Amino acid sequence: MSLPPRIGFIGLGIMGRAMAMSLAKAGFRVSVYNRTRQRTIEFADIGCEVAATPRALTKMSDTVITMVSDPAAMEAVMEGPEGVISAFSGGSALINMSTLSPDYTSSLAKKCYSAGVIFLDCPVSGSKSAAESGQLVILAGGERNTVEKFSPILKAMGKAVVYAGPAPAGTALKLCVNRIVAQLTTALAESAALARAQGLGPELIFETLALSPVLNCGYFELKKDNILKNDFQPAFPLKHMLKDARFMLAEAAKKKLSLPVTAAVEKLMEKSYNSGYGEKDLSVVLRNLAEPLG
Ligand code: NAP
């Protein structure tokens, strides 16, 4: 029997922590790197090797998985003398699961190709709870047979893999899906604010949605406590959805497409971000509805 691949996981935030744990529990040999070392302690405790730099992690891995915030974070772990690229060797693989821009993803694919490294563009649909329960849906870009070859790794973190096409198709699909998540969230917040303004309890909205055979959506249940209890502990930090909305608008502008509702949602999230709510769950936009957008 062949040895399981050595996986190096970079980025142990809300999502990456749960995804790396799923891989370790599935029996893969997982090593980890995280900028803030403290987040690696629980991995060391279960026997995972902890690397001091992305370069050291890459050297001890066949496949590197990245799950970091944004293109700036990706630059920080990929580039420079201690970055992943400095230790690339032909035949190894990079799977990016962070949500980046399509342009950044294309440039990453090219860098990997030049270095003889396999690249998969695999952002995820699903938030903290789906990552913890292995229920993520993985949106895969790359060569179809490469995606199939790596599906045991991908399926250890999620329940399904949707093949989108060559990179950056995984990222392109992710932006289309996240548009809906952003708008569902702002729709819930606006409905709750309007209900309160009319003297109604917003729980009636959730009750009505749950009873409807067509509007009964798991995402509404997921955000119910945030909205009803004004509790904005982050599952999906606002700053990440703001980043994604900007990627969506940039893609639309390139293609001369107008996304007016996405533009309005981006403005609302920007206001929330400027109010100091970037680290809170994106449902925190509810707090900004009492004031004019300006
Ligand atoms: P998070 O909790 O904010 O974690 C971000 C990770 O990136 C942390 O490990 C952080 O390291 C690392 N990082 C940030 N800046 C860095 C830098 N300059 N250098 C090195 N490492 C850096 O984010 P998350 O919620 O897990 O999301 C990760 C990605 O998945 C994002 O692209 C997000 O859009 C996407 N996503 C999130 C969700 C969700 O519901 N949360 C769902 C789907 C997709 P430190 O620990 O040192 O800060």
Short mmCIF file of C-alpha atoms and ligand atoms in Angstrom, two decimals:
data_model
loop_
_atom_site.label_atom_id
_atom_site.label_comp_id
_atom_site.label_asym_id
_atom_site.label_seq_id
_atom_site.Cartn_x
_atom_site.Cartn_y
_atom_site.Cartn_z
CA MET A 1 0.00 0.00 0.00
CA SER A 2 1.39 3.45 -0.92
CA LEU A 3 2.00 6.01 1.79
CA PRO A 4 -0.59 8.78 2.05
CA PRO A 5 0.65 12.09 0.58
CA ARG A 6 2.35 14.55 2.90
CA ILE A 7 0.11 17.57 3.07
CA GLY A 8 1.36 20.97 4.18
CA PHE A 9 -1.48 23.22 5.28
CA ILE A 10 -1.06 27.02 5.43
CA GLY A 11 -3.64 29.21 7.19
CA LEU A 12 -5.32 27.98 10.37
CA GLY A 13 -8.04 30.62 10.63
CA ILE A 14 -11.77 29.96 11.01
CA MET A 15 -11.94 27.76 7.92
CA GLY A 16 -8.38 26.43 7.60
CA ARG A 17 -8.26 25.16 11.17
CA ALA A 18 -11.32 22.95 10.60
CA MET A 19 -10.21 21.82 7.15
CA ALA A 20 -6.71 20.85 8.32
CA MET A 21 -8.25 18.96 11.25
CA SER A 22 -10.51 17.05 8.83
CA LEU A 23 -7.46 16.01 6.81
CA ALA A 24 -5.60 14.87 9.92
CA LYS A 25 -8.65 12.93 11.13
CA ALA A 26 -8.96 11.29 7.69
CA GLY A 27 -5.46 9.86 8.17
CA PHE A 28 -3.39 12.16 5.97
CA ARG A 29 0.07 13.13 7.18
CA VAL A 30 -0.52 16.81 7.83
CA SER A 31 2.07 19.46 8.65
CA VAL A 32 1.02 23.02 9.30
CA TYR A 33 2.22 26.60 9.09
CA ASN A 34 0.40 29.65 10.44
CA ARG A 35 1.66 33.22 10.76
CA THR A 36 0.43 33.33 14.35
CA ARG A 37 2.20 30.37 15.87
CA GLN A 38 -0.26 29.96 18.73
CA ARG A 39 -2.86 28.57 16.32
CA THR A 40 -0.57 25.62 15.56
CA ILE A 41 -0.44 24.34 19.16
CA GLU A 42 -3.49 22.11 18.92
CA PHE A 43 -2.01 20.55 15.76
CA ALA A 44 1.31 19.85 17.46
CA ASP A 45 -0.72 18.27 20.28
CA ILE A 46 -2.22 15.71 17.86
CA GLY A 47 1.18 14.90 16.33
CA CYS A 48 1.31 17.20 13.28
CA GLU A 49 4.65 18.73 12.45
CA VAL A 50 4.71 22.52 12.72
CA ALA A 51 6.90 24.39 10.22
CA ALA A 52 8.58 27.67 11.08
CA THR A 53 8.14 29.11 7.56
CA PRO A 54 6.09 28.40 4.41
CA ARG A 55 9.37 27.34 2.75
CA ALA A 56 10.12 24.77 5.46
CA LEU A 57 6.54 23.47 5.18
CA THR A 58 6.82 23.12 1.40
CA LYS A 59 10.05 21.18 1.75
CA MET A 60 8.36 18.62 3.99
CA SER A 61 5.22 18.25 1.79
CA ASP A 62 4.09 16.71 -1.51
CA THR A 63 0.99 18.89 -1.64
CA VAL A 64 0.62 22.37 -0.15
CA ILE A 65 -2.86 23.68 0.64
CA THR A 66 -3.41 27.40 1.24
CA MET A 67 -6.42 28.84 3.10
CA VAL A 68 -5.50 32.44 3.90
CA SER A 69 -7.39 35.73 3.84
CA ASP A 70 -6.74 37.41 0.53
CA PRO A 71 -4.16 38.11 -2.20
CA ALA A 72 -1.94 40.09 0.22
CA ALA A 73 -1.83 37.13 2.63
CA MET A 74 -1.18 34.80 -0.29
CA GLU A 75 1.75 36.99 -1.43
CA ALA A 76 3.12 36.89 2.10
CA VAL A 77 3.16 33.08 2.21
CA MET A 78 4.11 32.42 -1.42
CA GLU A 79 6.83 34.96 -2.21
CA GLY A 80 10.25 35.88 -0.82
CA PRO A 81 13.12 33.78 0.50
CA GLU A 82 10.91 31.97 3.04
CA GLY A 83 7.88 31.61 0.76
CA VAL A 84 6.34 28.49 -0.76
CA ILE A 85 7.61 29.30 -4.27
CA SER A 86 11.24 29.32 -3.06
CA ALA A 87 10.89 25.61 -2.26
CA PHE A 88 8.75 24.51 -5.23
CA SER A 89 9.95 21.29 -6.79
CA GLY A 90 8.65 19.69 -9.96
CA GLY A 91 5.87 17.16 -9.43
CA SER A 92 4.59 18.64 -6.21
CA ALA A 93 1.17 20.34 -6.00
CA LEU A 94 -0.41 23.53 -4.74
CA ILE A 95 -4.13 23.64 -3.94
CA ASN A 96 -5.38 27.11 -3.16
CA MET A 97 -8.67 27.11 -1.26
CA SER A 98 -8.68 30.79 -0.18
CA THR A 99 -11.01 33.11 -2.09
CA LEU A 100 -8.73 35.24 -4.28
CA SER A 101 -9.43 37.25 -7.42
CA PRO A 102 -9.61 35.44 -10.78
CA ASP A 103 -6.63 37.53 -11.99
CA TYR A 104 -4.50 36.61 -9.00
CA THR A 105 -5.50 32.95 -9.41
CA SER A 106 -4.50 32.97 -13.10
CA SER A 107 -1.09 34.42 -12.27
CA LEU A 108 -0.61 31.79 -9.58
CA ALA A 109 -1.54 29.05 -12.07
CA LYS A 110 1.11 30.39 -14.49
CA LYS A 111 3.80 30.51 -11.79
CA CYS A 112 3.04 26.90 -10.86
CA TYR A 113 3.08 25.80 -14.49
CA SER A 114 6.51 27.43 -15.01
CA ALA A 115 7.85 25.63 -11.93
CA GLY A 116 6.41 22.25 -13.00
CA VAL A 117 4.05 22.32 -10.03
CA ILE A 118 0.47 21.05 -10.31
CA PHE A 119 -2.05 23.78 -9.45
CA LEU A 120 -5.65 23.46 -8.37
CA ASP A 121 -7.97 26.44 -7.87
CA CYS A 122 -10.38 25.16 -5.21
CA PRO A 123 -12.25 27.76 -3.14
CA VAL A 124 -15.07 26.47 -0.97
CA SER A 125 -18.75 27.09 -0.48
CA GLY A 126 -19.89 26.73 3.13
CA SER A 127 -18.93 28.49 6.32
CA LYS A 128 -17.46 27.59 9.72
CA SER A 129 -20.04 24.92 10.61
CA ALA A 130 -19.77 23.23 7.20
CA ALA A 131 -15.97 23.22 7.50
CA GLU A 132 -16.19 21.67 10.98
CA SER A 133 -18.62 18.96 9.87
CA GLY A 134 -16.86 18.20 6.57
CA GLN A 135 -19.87 19.47 4.58
CA LEU A 136 -18.10 22.02 2.39
CA VAL A 137 -18.78 22.09 -1.32
CA ILE A 138 -15.47 22.47 -3.13
CA LEU A 139 -15.49 24.47 -6.36
CA ALA A 140 -12.67 23.06 -8.41
CA GLY A 141 -10.70 24.68 -11.21
CA GLY A 142 -7.85 22.93 -13.01
CA GLU A 143 -7.39 19.99 -15.34
CA ARG A 144 -10.35 17.65 -14.88
CA ASN A 145 -8.21 14.53 -14.42
CA THR A 146 -6.00 16.35 -11.88
CA VAL A 147 -9.09 17.33 -9.89
CA GLU A 148 -10.16 13.67 -9.96
CA LYS A 149 -6.69 12.52 -8.87
CA PHE A 150 -6.78 14.89 -5.87
CA SER A 151 -10.42 14.20 -4.98
CA PRO A 152 -9.55 11.94 -1.98
CA ILE A 153 -7.83 14.97 -0.40
CA LEU A 154 -10.63 17.36 -1.37
CA LYS A 155 -13.36 14.99 -0.19
CA ALA A 156 -11.70 14.65 3.21
CA MET A 157 -12.62 18.32 3.72
CA GLY A 158 -15.99 18.49 1.99
CA LYS A 159 -18.99 16.48 0.93
CA ALA A 160 -18.81 17.29 -2.79
CA VAL A 161 -16.55 18.62 -5.50
CA VAL A 162 -18.08 20.67 -8.33
CA TYR A 163 -15.82 20.76 -11.37
CA ALA A 164 -15.91 24.28 -12.85
CA GLY A 165 -13.29 24.13 -15.64
CA PRO A 166 -9.65 25.20 -16.03
CA ALA A 167 -8.31 27.70 -13.43
CA PRO A 168 -9.56 30.30 -12.52
CA ALA A 169 -13.01 28.75 -13.08
CA GLY A 170 -13.25 27.56 -9.44
CA THR A 171 -12.75 31.15 -8.27
CA ALA A 172 -15.15 32.51 -10.90
CA LEU A 173 -17.86 30.11 -9.69
CA LYS A 174 -17.11 30.98 -6.05
CA LEU A 175 -17.73 34.68 -6.76
CA CYS A 176 -21.09 33.87 -8.40
CA VAL A 177 -22.18 31.78 -5.42
CA ASN A 178 -20.93 34.30 -2.83
CA ARG A 179 -22.97 37.07 -4.51
CA ILE A 180 -26.04 35.15 -3.45
CA VAL A 181 -24.75 34.65 0.10
CA ALA A 182 -23.99 38.39 0.43
CA GLN A 183 -27.43 39.34 -0.82
CA LEU A 184 -29.27 36.77 1.31
CA THR A 185 -27.49 38.15 4.37
CA THR A 186 -28.28 41.78 3.62
CA ALA A 187 -31.86 40.78 2.74
CA LEU A 188 -32.27 39.18 6.18
CA ALA A 189 -30.78 42.21 7.92
CA GLU A 190 -32.98 44.67 6.02
CA SER A 191 -36.12 42.59 6.65
CA ALA A 192 -35.33 42.40 10.37
CA ALA A 193 -34.77 46.18 10.52
CA LEU A 194 -38.01 46.83 8.62
CA ALA A 195 -39.93 44.43 10.87
CA ARG A 196 -38.66 46.19 14.02
CA ALA A 197 -39.47 49.60 12.50
CA GLN A 198 -43.06 48.42 11.99
CA GLY A 199 -43.35 47.08 15.52
CA LEU A 200 -43.03 43.41 14.49
CA GLY A 201 -40.75 40.82 16.06
CA PRO A 202 -38.19 39.74 13.42
CA GLU A 203 -38.52 36.14 14.64
CA LEU A 204 -41.82 36.13 12.69
CA ILE A 205 -39.80 36.44 9.49
CA PHE A 206 -37.77 33.33 10.33
CA GLU A 207 -40.92 31.45 11.36
CA THR A 208 -42.60 32.31 8.07
CA LEU A 209 -39.55 31.39 5.99
CA ALA A 210 -39.14 28.07 7.83
CA LEU A 211 -42.78 27.12 7.20
CA SER A 212 -42.65 27.88 3.49
CA PRO A 213 -41.89 24.87 1.28
CA VAL A 214 -39.93 27.09 -1.13
CA LEU A 215 -38.31 29.70 1.14
CA ASN A 216 -37.17 27.26 3.79
CA CYS A 217 -33.40 27.67 3.40
CA GLY A 218 -30.66 26.34 5.67
CA TYR A 219 -28.73 29.58 5.34
CA PHE A 220 -31.56 31.53 7.02
CA GLU A 221 -31.38 29.17 10.02
CA LEU A 222 -27.60 29.63 10.11
CA LYS A 223 -27.93 33.41 10.43
CA LYS A 224 -31.03 33.43 12.65
CA ASP A 225 -29.23 33.84 15.99
CA ASN A 226 -26.94 36.55 14.59
CA ILE A 227 -29.94 38.61 13.53
CA LEU A 228 -32.29 37.92 16.44
CA LYS A 229 -29.71 38.15 19.23
CA ASN A 230 -27.52 40.86 17.67
CA ASP A 231 -24.66 38.43 18.17
CA PHE A 232 -22.05 38.87 15.47
CA GLN A 233 -19.40 36.32 16.46
CA PRO A 234 -17.70 35.67 13.13
CA ALA A 235 -18.44 32.58 11.05
CA PHE A 236 -17.79 34.53 7.85
CA PRO A 237 -15.93 37.78 8.70
CA LEU A 238 -17.39 40.87 7.01
CA LYS A 239 -13.94 41.90 5.71
CA HIS A 240 -13.76 38.75 3.58
CA MET A 241 -17.18 39.25 1.98
CA LEU A 242 -16.30 42.89 1.29
CA LYS A 243 -13.16 41.67 -0.50
CA ASP A 244 -15.25 39.20 -2.50
CA ALA A 245 -17.86 41.84 -3.45
CA ARG A 246 -15.03 43.99 -4.81
CA PHE A 247 -13.72 41.06 -6.85
CA MET A 248 -17.26 40.53 -8.24
CA LEU A 249 -17.62 44.18 -9.19
CA ALA A 250 -14.15 44.26 -10.77
CA GLU A 251 -14.96 41.17 -12.86
CA ALA A 252 -18.30 42.65 -13.91
CA ALA A 253 -16.66 45.97 -14.87
CA LYS A 254 -14.10 44.15 -17.03
CA LYS A 255 -16.95 42.44 -18.90
CA LYS A 256 -19.05 45.67 -19.12
CA LEU A 257 -21.71 44.07 -16.94
CA SER A 258 -23.74 46.02 -14.41
CA LEU A 259 -24.43 44.47 -10.97
CA PRO A 260 -26.41 47.25 -9.24
CA VAL A 261 -27.57 45.19 -6.27
CA THR A 262 -24.06 43.88 -5.62
CA ALA A 263 -22.82 47.48 -5.80
CA ALA A 264 -25.36 48.53 -3.14
CA VAL A 265 -24.43 45.57 -0.93
CA GLU A 266 -20.74 46.49 -1.28
CA LYS A 267 -21.51 50.06 -0.13
CA LEU A 268 -23.39 48.80 2.91
CA MET A 269 -20.58 46.39 3.81
CA GLU A 270 -18.01 49.16 3.33
CA LYS A 271 -19.95 51.33 5.77
CA SER A 272 -19.97 48.47 8.26
CA TYR A 273 -16.25 47.90 7.73
CA ASN A 274 -15.56 51.62 8.31
CA SER A 275 -17.60 51.38 11.53
CA GLY A 276 -14.97 48.95 12.80
CA TYR A 277 -16.92 45.74 12.15
CA GLY A 278 -14.54 44.05 9.69
CA GLU A 279 -13.76 41.11 12.00
CA LYS A 280 -17.42 40.47 12.88
CA ASP A 281 -19.80 38.16 11.03
CA LEU A 282 -21.11 39.72 7.80
CA SER A 283 -24.64 39.79 9.30
CA VAL A 284 -23.32 42.77 11.34
CA VAL A 285 -24.54 45.02 8.50
CA LEU A 286 -27.78 45.00 10.51
CA ARG A 287 -26.14 47.51 12.89
CA ASN A 288 -25.69 50.06 10.09
CA LEU A 289 -29.27 50.14 8.85
CA ALA A 290 -30.38 52.73 11.38
CA GLU A 291 -28.26 55.40 9.64
CA PRO A 292 -28.34 56.73 6.06
CA LEU A 293 -25.71 55.18 3.76
CA GLY A 294 -24.11 58.57 3.04
P1 NAP B 1 -9.60 34.00 8.89
O1 NAP B 1 -10.23 33.31 10.03
O2 NAP B 1 -9.52 35.49 8.88
O3 NAP B 1 -8.12 33.37 8.70
C1 NAP B 1 -7.21 33.96 7.81
C2 NAP B 1 -5.93 33.16 7.76
O4 NAP B 1 -5.01 33.86 6.87
C3 NAP B 1 -5.21 33.05 9.13
O5 NAP B 1 -4.55 31.83 9.20
C4 NAP B 1 -4.21 34.20 9.05
O6 NAP B 1 -3.10 34.03 9.88
C5 NAP B 1 -3.80 34.12 7.60
N1 NAP B 1 -3.19 35.38 7.15
C6 NAP B 1 -3.82 36.57 7.01
N2 NAP B 1 -2.93 37.52 6.60
C7 NAP B 1 -1.73 36.89 6.51
C8 NAP B 1 -0.43 37.33 6.14
N3 NAP B 1 -0.18 38.60 5.78
N4 NAP B 1 0.57 36.42 6.16
C9 NAP B 1 0.33 35.13 6.50
N5 NAP B 1 -0.88 34.65 6.86
C10 NAP B 1 -1.91 35.52 6.86
O7 NAP B 1 -10.30 33.63 7.50
P2 NAP B 1 -11.29 32.43 7.13
O8 NAP B 1 -12.67 32.80 7.50
O9 NAP B 1 -10.70 31.15 7.58
O10 NAP B 1 -11.24 32.52 5.53
C11 NAP B 1 -10.09 32.12 4.80
C12 NAP B 1 -10.41 32.27 3.32
O11 NAP B 1 -11.56 31.47 2.98
C13 NAP B 1 -10.76 33.70 2.88
O12 NAP B 1 -10.27 33.91 1.58
C14 NAP B 1 -12.28 33.71 2.89
O13 NAP B 1 -12.82 34.67 2.00
C15 NAP B 1 -12.59 32.29 2.45
N6 NAP B 1 -13.87 31.73 2.93
C16 NAP B 1 -14.31 31.97 4.21
C17 NAP B 1 -15.51 31.42 4.63
C18 NAP B 1 -16.05 31.65 6.03
O14 NAP B 1 -17.27 31.42 6.21
N7 NAP B 1 -15.27 32.08 6.99
C19 NAP B 1 -16.25 30.61 3.76
C20 NAP B 1 -15.75 30.36 2.48
C21 NAP B 1 -14.56 30.93 2.08
P3 NAP B 1 -3.12 34.55 11.41
O15 NAP B 1 -3.72 33.42 12.22
O16 NAP B 1 -1.71 34.83 11.73
O17 NAP B 1 -3.98 35.79 11.45
#
